[in-house]
Amino acid sequence: MNSVKILHCADVHIGAAESSLGTLAESRRAETLITFEKIISLAKEQNVDILLIAGDLFNSNNIEKSFVDRVFECMASIPDVKIVYASGNHDPLNADSPFKKYSLPSNLYVIDTKDHCIEFKDLNTRVYGKSFKEVYMQGEPVFSIKPDTSFINLMCIHGELRSDLGSDYNSITSDFIKSSGMDYIALGHVHKRTEVSKLGDSFIAYCGCPEGQGFDELGEKGIYLGEISKDNCSLEFVPVCKRMHLCENVDISGLATSNEIAEQILNYLKEKYPDTYADNLYKIILVGSIDDGVRLSLAEITTRLNDSVYFAKLRDKTEIKLDYETLSKENTLKGVFVKNMLTKIESAKENEKEQLLYALNIGIKAFSGEVHYDEA
Ligand SMILES: [Mn+2]
């Protein structure tokens, strides 16, 4: 066999709850399982030989049995696919691990906490790896079984790429990769996908998480799928996420009512994400300048948006169109504040001016009672 078809996924975090979503948190939690089911279907449809899961399949070992049962049932439903699992820091392979507590599907191969090599003779392939035993794993993996070049050599591992051995999450250095003898190293841990790259003779990639879990995990998420041979790696990214987290700046200059603003945001989203706009989670940052006297009701705009999209939250970064000079002459506390700020801005260094102007705007909004504690 000259090549092997793999699907590389990691960091599914089944059972993770995005608590900031409030009433949606439970359904979002169920979607981590549904996304895993999609990965399993893809492996079957694409006639994958080996499904590599590089850690953090479960968000923690404290996962309810119903989720574990479903995961193992899905795995057992694709008996022709060999599934290799290396535990990550979220679901370490200790006595509490679902992979230790329950009986496993016969096509699931769990990588040990010591250096480990699993041989699939029928595929002429070996899979190396090492599982986390506890939340932390220091040092660098060592493999006593040296790669035999007559096999396709794969590695499935959770860890942190870095230049030294200082990580608490399994340091993987470029020297280690270059001397590994691997044809492909399937990495987990970093939730942001990297392109497939080559170090020495080894191809390597983080596939990222298949489902974003917050507004620090933006955009399309998925897995890598393709063929690996001794001298070639043809992996392609395949999106599998049910929803995307997205952060968008929307200019609402000149608009005044919540209705108009909500419509403007929706039109923007429909144009940018014609097929998926209703399904995504959005952090919308309102920008532009609005007339003095316009009072934005973030609550009303949010409510209107949430009629049309799965989830949206707003941040107000608009500026008020103001005549500062006239304001500074007002014989009021607000007038004095504006006057003092203008003097400060005038004498400030160039790089501080923008920050001070922002402070001036926040201050003016505060006089109208519009500033909330989470304004930032
Ligand atoms: Mn993770």
Coordinates of C-alpha atoms and ligand atoms in Angstrom, one line a residue:
M1 CA 0.0 0.0 0.0
N2 CA 1.6 3.2 -1.1
S3 CA -0.7 5.7 0.5
V4 CA -3.2 6.0 3.3
K5 CA -6.3 8.1 3.5
I6 CA -6.7 10.0 6.8
L7 CA -9.0 12.4 8.5
H8 CA -7.3 14.5 11.2
C9 CA -9.4 16.2 13.8
A10 CA -8.7 17.5 17.3
D11 CA -10.1 19.6 20.1
V12 CA -13.8 18.7 19.6
H13 CA -14.4 19.5 23.3
I14 CA -17.6 17.5 23.5
G15 CA -19.6 18.7 26.4
A16 CA -18.1 22.2 26.5
A17 CA -20.6 24.9 27.6
E18 CA -20.3 28.4 26.3
S19 CA -21.9 29.9 29.4
S20 CA -22.0 33.5 28.1
L21 CA -24.7 32.3 25.7
G22 CA -27.3 32.1 28.5
T23 CA -30.3 30.0 27.4
L24 CA -28.5 28.8 24.3
A25 CA -25.6 27.3 26.2
E26 CA -27.2 23.9 26.6
S27 CA -28.1 23.6 22.9
R28 CA -24.7 24.8 21.9
R29 CA -23.3 22.1 24.2
A30 CA -25.3 19.4 22.4
E31 CA -23.9 20.8 19.1
T32 CA -20.4 19.7 20.1
L33 CA -21.6 16.1 19.9
I34 CA -23.5 16.7 16.7
T35 CA -20.4 18.1 15.0
F36 CA -18.5 15.0 16.1
E37 CA -21.2 12.9 14.4
K38 CA -20.6 14.9 11.3
I39 CA -16.9 14.1 11.4
I40 CA -17.8 10.4 11.7
S41 CA -20.2 10.6 8.7
L42 CA -17.5 12.3 6.7
A43 CA -14.9 9.6 7.5
K44 CA -17.4 7.0 6.3
E45 CA -18.5 8.8 3.1
Q46 CA -14.9 9.5 2.2
N47 CA -13.7 5.9 2.8
V48 CA -11.0 7.1 5.2
D49 CA -8.5 4.4 6.4
I50 CA -7.6 6.1 9.6
L51 CA -9.3 8.7 11.7
L52 CA -6.7 10.5 13.9
I53 CA -8.1 12.4 16.9
A54 CA -5.3 14.5 18.5
G55 CA -6.7 15.1 22.0
D56 CA -9.4 17.0 23.8
L57 CA -12.2 15.0 22.3
F58 CA -14.1 15.5 25.6
N59 CA -14.1 18.9 27.3
S60 CA -13.3 17.0 30.6
N61 CA -13.3 13.5 32.0
N62 CA -16.3 14.6 34.0
I63 CA -18.6 14.0 31.1
E64 CA -22.0 12.4 31.4
K65 CA -22.2 8.8 30.3
S66 CA -24.9 9.5 27.7
F67 CA -22.4 11.6 25.7
V68 CA -19.7 8.9 26.0
D69 CA -22.2 6.2 24.9
R70 CA -23.1 8.2 21.8
V71 CA -19.5 8.9 20.9
F72 CA -18.6 5.2 21.2
E73 CA -21.7 4.2 19.3
C74 CA -20.8 6.5 16.5
M75 CA -17.2 5.1 16.4
A76 CA -18.5 1.6 16.3
S77 CA -20.8 2.5 13.4
I78 CA -17.8 2.9 11.1
P79 CA -16.0 -0.5 11.7
D80 CA -13.9 -0.2 8.5
V81 CA -12.3 3.0 9.8
K82 CA -9.4 2.6 12.3
I83 CA -9.7 5.3 14.9
V84 CA -6.7 6.4 16.8
Y85 CA -7.0 8.6 19.9
A86 CA -4.3 10.5 21.8
S87 CA -5.7 12.1 25.0
G88 CA -5.1 15.8 25.6
N89 CA -4.9 18.0 28.6
H90 CA -8.7 18.3 29.0
D91 CA -9.3 14.6 29.0
P92 CA -6.1 13.0 30.3
L93 CA -5.8 9.2 30.2
N94 CA -6.1 8.6 34.0
A95 CA -8.5 6.4 36.0
D96 CA -11.3 9.0 35.4
S97 CA -11.0 8.9 31.7
P98 CA -14.0 7.6 29.7
F99 CA -11.4 5.7 27.7
K100 CA -10.4 3.8 30.9
K101 CA -13.8 3.5 32.6
Y102 CA -15.9 2.1 29.8
S103 CA -15.5 -0.7 27.2
L104 CA -14.2 0.6 23.9
P105 CA -15.4 0.1 20.3
S106 CA -13.2 -2.6 18.6
N107 CA -12.0 -0.1 15.9
L108 CA -10.8 2.4 18.5
Y109 CA -7.1 2.4 19.4
V110 CA -6.1 4.5 22.4
I111 CA -2.6 5.7 22.5
D112 CA -0.8 5.0 25.8
T113 CA 0.7 7.6 28.2
K114 CA 4.1 6.2 27.5
D115 CA 5.6 6.3 24.0
H116 CA 3.5 4.1 21.9
C117 CA 3.4 2.8 18.3
I118 CA 0.4 1.1 16.8
E119 CA 1.0 -1.0 13.7
F120 CA -1.7 -1.5 11.0
K121 CA -0.1 -4.2 8.8
D122 CA -3.0 -4.1 6.3
L123 CA -2.4 -0.4 5.7
N124 CA 1.4 -0.7 5.9
T125 CA 1.1 2.2 8.4
R126 CA 2.3 2.9 11.9
V127 CA 0.8 5.5 14.2
Y128 CA 3.0 6.9 17.0
G129 CA 1.9 9.0 19.8
K130 CA 1.7 9.7 23.5
S131 CA -1.4 10.6 25.6
F132 CA -1.6 13.1 28.4
K133 CA -1.8 11.3 31.7
E134 CA -2.6 14.4 33.8
V135 CA -3.6 17.9 33.0
Y136 CA 0.1 18.8 32.5
M137 CA 2.8 17.0 30.5
Q138 CA 6.3 18.4 30.7
G139 CA 9.3 17.5 28.6
E140 CA 9.2 16.2 25.1
P141 CA 8.0 12.8 23.8
V142 CA 10.6 10.1 23.3
F143 CA 10.0 7.1 21.1
S144 CA 12.0 4.0 21.6
I145 CA 10.6 2.3 18.6
K146 CA 12.4 3.9 15.7
P147 CA 10.4 4.6 12.5
D148 CA 10.9 2.0 9.8
T149 CA 10.9 3.7 6.4
S150 CA 9.1 0.7 4.8
F151 CA 6.0 1.9 6.7
I152 CA 4.0 5.1 6.3
N153 CA 4.7 6.7 9.7
L154 CA 2.1 8.9 11.3
M155 CA 2.0 10.7 14.6
C156 CA -1.1 11.7 16.6
I157 CA -0.3 13.9 19.5
H158 CA -1.6 16.8 21.6
G159 CA 1.1 19.4 22.3
E160 CA 2.5 22.8 21.9
L161 CA 4.9 23.7 19.1
R162 CA 7.7 25.8 20.6
S163 CA 11.4 26.4 20.5
D164 CA 12.2 25.2 24.0
L165 CA 11.0 22.4 26.4
G166 CA 9.3 24.9 28.8
S167 CA 5.7 24.1 28.0
D168 CA 3.4 22.4 30.6
Y169 CA 1.5 21.1 27.6
N170 CA 4.0 18.7 25.9
S171 CA 6.6 20.7 24.1
I172 CA 7.2 19.8 20.5
T173 CA 10.3 21.4 19.1
S174 CA 11.4 21.7 15.5
D175 CA 14.4 19.5 16.3
F176 CA 12.0 16.8 17.5
I177 CA 10.0 17.0 14.3
K178 CA 13.0 17.0 12.0
S179 CA 14.4 13.9 13.6
S180 CA 11.1 12.2 14.0
G181 CA 11.1 10.2 10.8
M182 CA 7.4 10.8 10.5
D183 CA 5.6 11.3 7.2
Y184 CA 2.8 13.3 8.9
I185 CA 2.3 14.7 12.4
A186 CA -1.3 15.3 13.3
L187 CA -1.4 17.9 16.1
G188 CA -4.0 19.0 18.6
H189 CA -4.1 21.7 21.3
V190 CA -4.0 24.9 19.4
H191 CA -7.6 25.7 18.3
K192 CA -6.6 27.9 15.4
R193 CA -5.8 25.9 12.3
T194 CA -2.4 26.1 10.7
E195 CA -1.6 25.3 7.1
V196 CA 0.1 22.0 6.4
S197 CA 3.9 22.7 6.5
K198 CA 7.0 20.6 6.1
L199 CA 9.9 20.5 8.6
G200 CA 12.7 18.3 7.6
D201 CA 11.0 15.4 5.8
S202 CA 7.9 15.6 8.0
F203 CA 4.6 17.2 7.1
I204 CA 2.8 18.7 10.1
A205 CA -0.4 20.6 10.9
Y206 CA -2.8 21.7 13.6
C207 CA -6.3 21.2 12.2
G208 CA -7.8 23.5 14.9
C209 CA -11.1 22.9 16.7
P210 CA -14.1 21.8 14.5
E211 CA -16.5 24.1 16.4
G212 CA -15.6 27.5 17.8
Q213 CA -16.4 27.9 21.5
G214 CA -16.2 31.7 21.9
F215 CA -15.4 35.0 20.2
D216 CA -11.7 34.2 20.5
E217 CA -12.3 31.3 18.1
L218 CA -13.6 33.1 15.0
G219 CA -14.5 31.9 11.5
E220 CA -14.8 28.7 9.7
K221 CA -13.7 25.6 11.6
G222 CA -13.1 22.0 10.4
I223 CA -10.7 19.1 9.8
Y224 CA -8.0 17.9 7.5
L225 CA -8.8 15.1 5.0
G226 CA -6.6 13.5 2.4
E227 CA -3.9 11.0 1.4
I228 CA -0.5 10.6 2.9
S229 CA 2.3 8.7 1.1
K230 CA 6.0 8.4 1.7
D231 CA 6.8 11.6 -0.3
N232 CA 3.5 13.4 -0.5
C233 CA 0.8 14.9 1.7
S234 CA -2.4 16.0 0.0
L235 CA -4.5 17.1 2.9
E236 CA -7.3 19.6 2.4
F237 CA -9.2 21.6 4.9
V238 CA -12.9 20.6 5.1
P239 CA -15.2 22.9 7.2
V240 CA -17.5 20.9 9.5
C241 CA -18.7 23.6 12.0
K242 CA -22.4 23.9 12.6
R243 CA -22.0 27.7 13.3
M244 CA -19.3 30.3 13.0
H245 CA -18.4 32.9 15.6
L246 CA -17.9 36.2 13.8
C247 CA -16.9 39.6 14.8
E248 CA -18.0 42.4 12.5
N249 CA -17.7 46.2 12.4
V250 CA -20.9 47.7 11.0
D251 CA -21.0 51.4 10.2
I252 CA -24.3 53.0 11.2
S253 CA -23.3 56.6 10.5
G254 CA -26.4 58.8 10.0
L255 CA -28.9 56.3 11.3
A256 CA -31.1 57.1 14.2
T257 CA -33.7 54.4 15.1
S258 CA -33.1 50.9 16.5
N259 CA -35.2 49.6 13.6
E260 CA -33.0 51.2 11.0
I261 CA -29.8 50.1 12.7
A262 CA -31.0 46.5 13.1
E263 CA -31.9 46.4 9.4
Q264 CA -28.6 47.9 8.4
I265 CA -26.7 45.2 10.4
L266 CA -28.9 42.4 8.9
N267 CA -28.4 43.6 5.4
Y268 CA -24.6 43.7 6.0
L269 CA -24.7 40.1 7.3
K270 CA -26.9 38.8 4.5
E271 CA -24.6 40.2 1.9
K272 CA -21.4 38.9 3.6
Y273 CA -22.7 35.5 4.6
P274 CA -25.6 34.8 2.2
D275 CA -25.9 31.1 3.0
T276 CA -25.2 31.0 6.7
Y277 CA -26.1 34.4 8.1
A278 CA -29.0 33.2 10.2
D279 CA -26.9 30.4 11.8
N280 CA -23.9 32.2 13.1
L281 CA -23.0 33.9 16.4
Y282 CA -22.1 37.5 16.0
K283 CA -20.3 40.1 18.0
I284 CA -21.3 43.3 16.2
I285 CA -19.2 46.4 16.8
L286 CA -21.2 49.6 15.9
V287 CA -18.9 52.2 14.3
G288 CA -19.3 55.5 12.5
S289 CA -20.6 58.8 13.8
I290 CA -24.1 59.4 15.0
D291 CA -25.9 62.7 15.6
D292 CA -25.8 64.2 19.1
G293 CA -29.2 63.5 20.5
V294 CA -29.6 60.0 19.1
R295 CA -29.9 57.5 21.9
L296 CA -28.9 54.0 20.9
S297 CA -30.8 51.3 22.6
L298 CA -28.5 48.3 22.4
A299 CA -31.1 46.1 24.1
E300 CA -33.7 46.9 21.4
I301 CA -31.3 46.5 18.5
T302 CA -30.1 43.2 20.0
T303 CA -33.6 41.9 20.5
R304 CA -34.5 42.7 16.9
L305 CA -31.3 41.0 15.6
N306 CA -31.9 37.9 17.7
D307 CA -35.2 37.4 15.8
S308 CA -33.2 36.8 12.6
V309 CA -29.9 35.3 13.7
Y310 CA -28.9 32.5 16.1
F311 CA -27.0 34.9 18.5
A312 CA -25.9 38.5 18.4
K313 CA -24.4 40.8 20.9
L314 CA -23.4 44.4 20.4
R315 CA -20.6 46.8 21.3
D316 CA -21.0 50.5 20.8
K317 CA -17.9 52.2 19.4
T318 CA -19.7 54.9 17.6
E319 CA -18.6 58.5 17.9
I320 CA -21.0 61.3 18.4
K321 CA -21.0 64.0 15.7
L322 CA -20.4 67.0 17.9
D323 CA -19.3 70.6 17.7
Y324 CA -16.8 70.4 20.5
E325 CA -16.0 74.1 20.4
T326 CA -19.6 75.1 21.0
L327 CA -20.0 72.5 23.7
S328 CA -16.8 73.7 25.5
K329 CA -18.4 77.1 25.9
E330 CA -21.5 75.7 27.7
N331 CA -21.6 76.8 31.3
T332 CA -22.2 73.3 32.6
L333 CA -20.2 70.4 34.1
K334 CA -20.3 68.8 30.6
G335 CA -18.9 72.1 29.1
V336 CA -16.1 72.2 31.6
F337 CA -15.3 68.5 30.9
V338 CA -15.2 69.1 27.1
K339 CA -13.0 72.2 27.6
N340 CA -10.5 70.4 29.8
M341 CA -10.3 67.4 27.4
L342 CA -9.8 69.7 24.4
T343 CA -6.9 71.4 26.1
K344 CA -5.4 68.0 27.0
I345 CA -5.8 66.7 23.4
E346 CA -4.2 69.9 22.0
S347 CA -1.1 69.4 24.1
A348 CA -1.0 65.6 23.9
K349 CA 1.5 63.6 21.9
E350 CA 0.3 62.5 18.5
N351 CA 0.0 58.8 19.6
E352 CA -2.1 59.8 22.6
K353 CA -4.6 62.0 20.8
E354 CA -6.8 59.1 19.5
Q355 CA -7.1 57.6 23.0
L356 CA -8.1 60.9 24.5
L357 CA -10.7 61.6 21.8
Y358 CA -12.2 58.2 22.6
A359 CA -12.2 59.1 26.3
L360 CA -13.9 62.4 25.4
N361 CA -16.6 60.5 23.5
I362 CA -17.2 58.0 26.4
G363 CA -17.3 61.0 28.8
I364 CA -20.0 62.8 26.7
K365 CA -22.0 59.5 26.5
A366 CA -21.7 59.2 30.3
F367 CA -23.3 62.6 30.7
S368 CA -26.3 61.1 28.9
G369 CA -26.2 58.0 31.0
E370 CA -25.3 55.7 28.1
V371 CA -22.1 54.1 29.3
H372 CA -22.3 50.6 30.6
Y373 CA -19.7 48.8 32.8
D374 CA -18.8 46.4 29.9
E375 CA -18.4 49.2 27.4
A376 CA -15.0 48.0 26.4
Ligands
MN1 MN -8.3 22.0 23.3

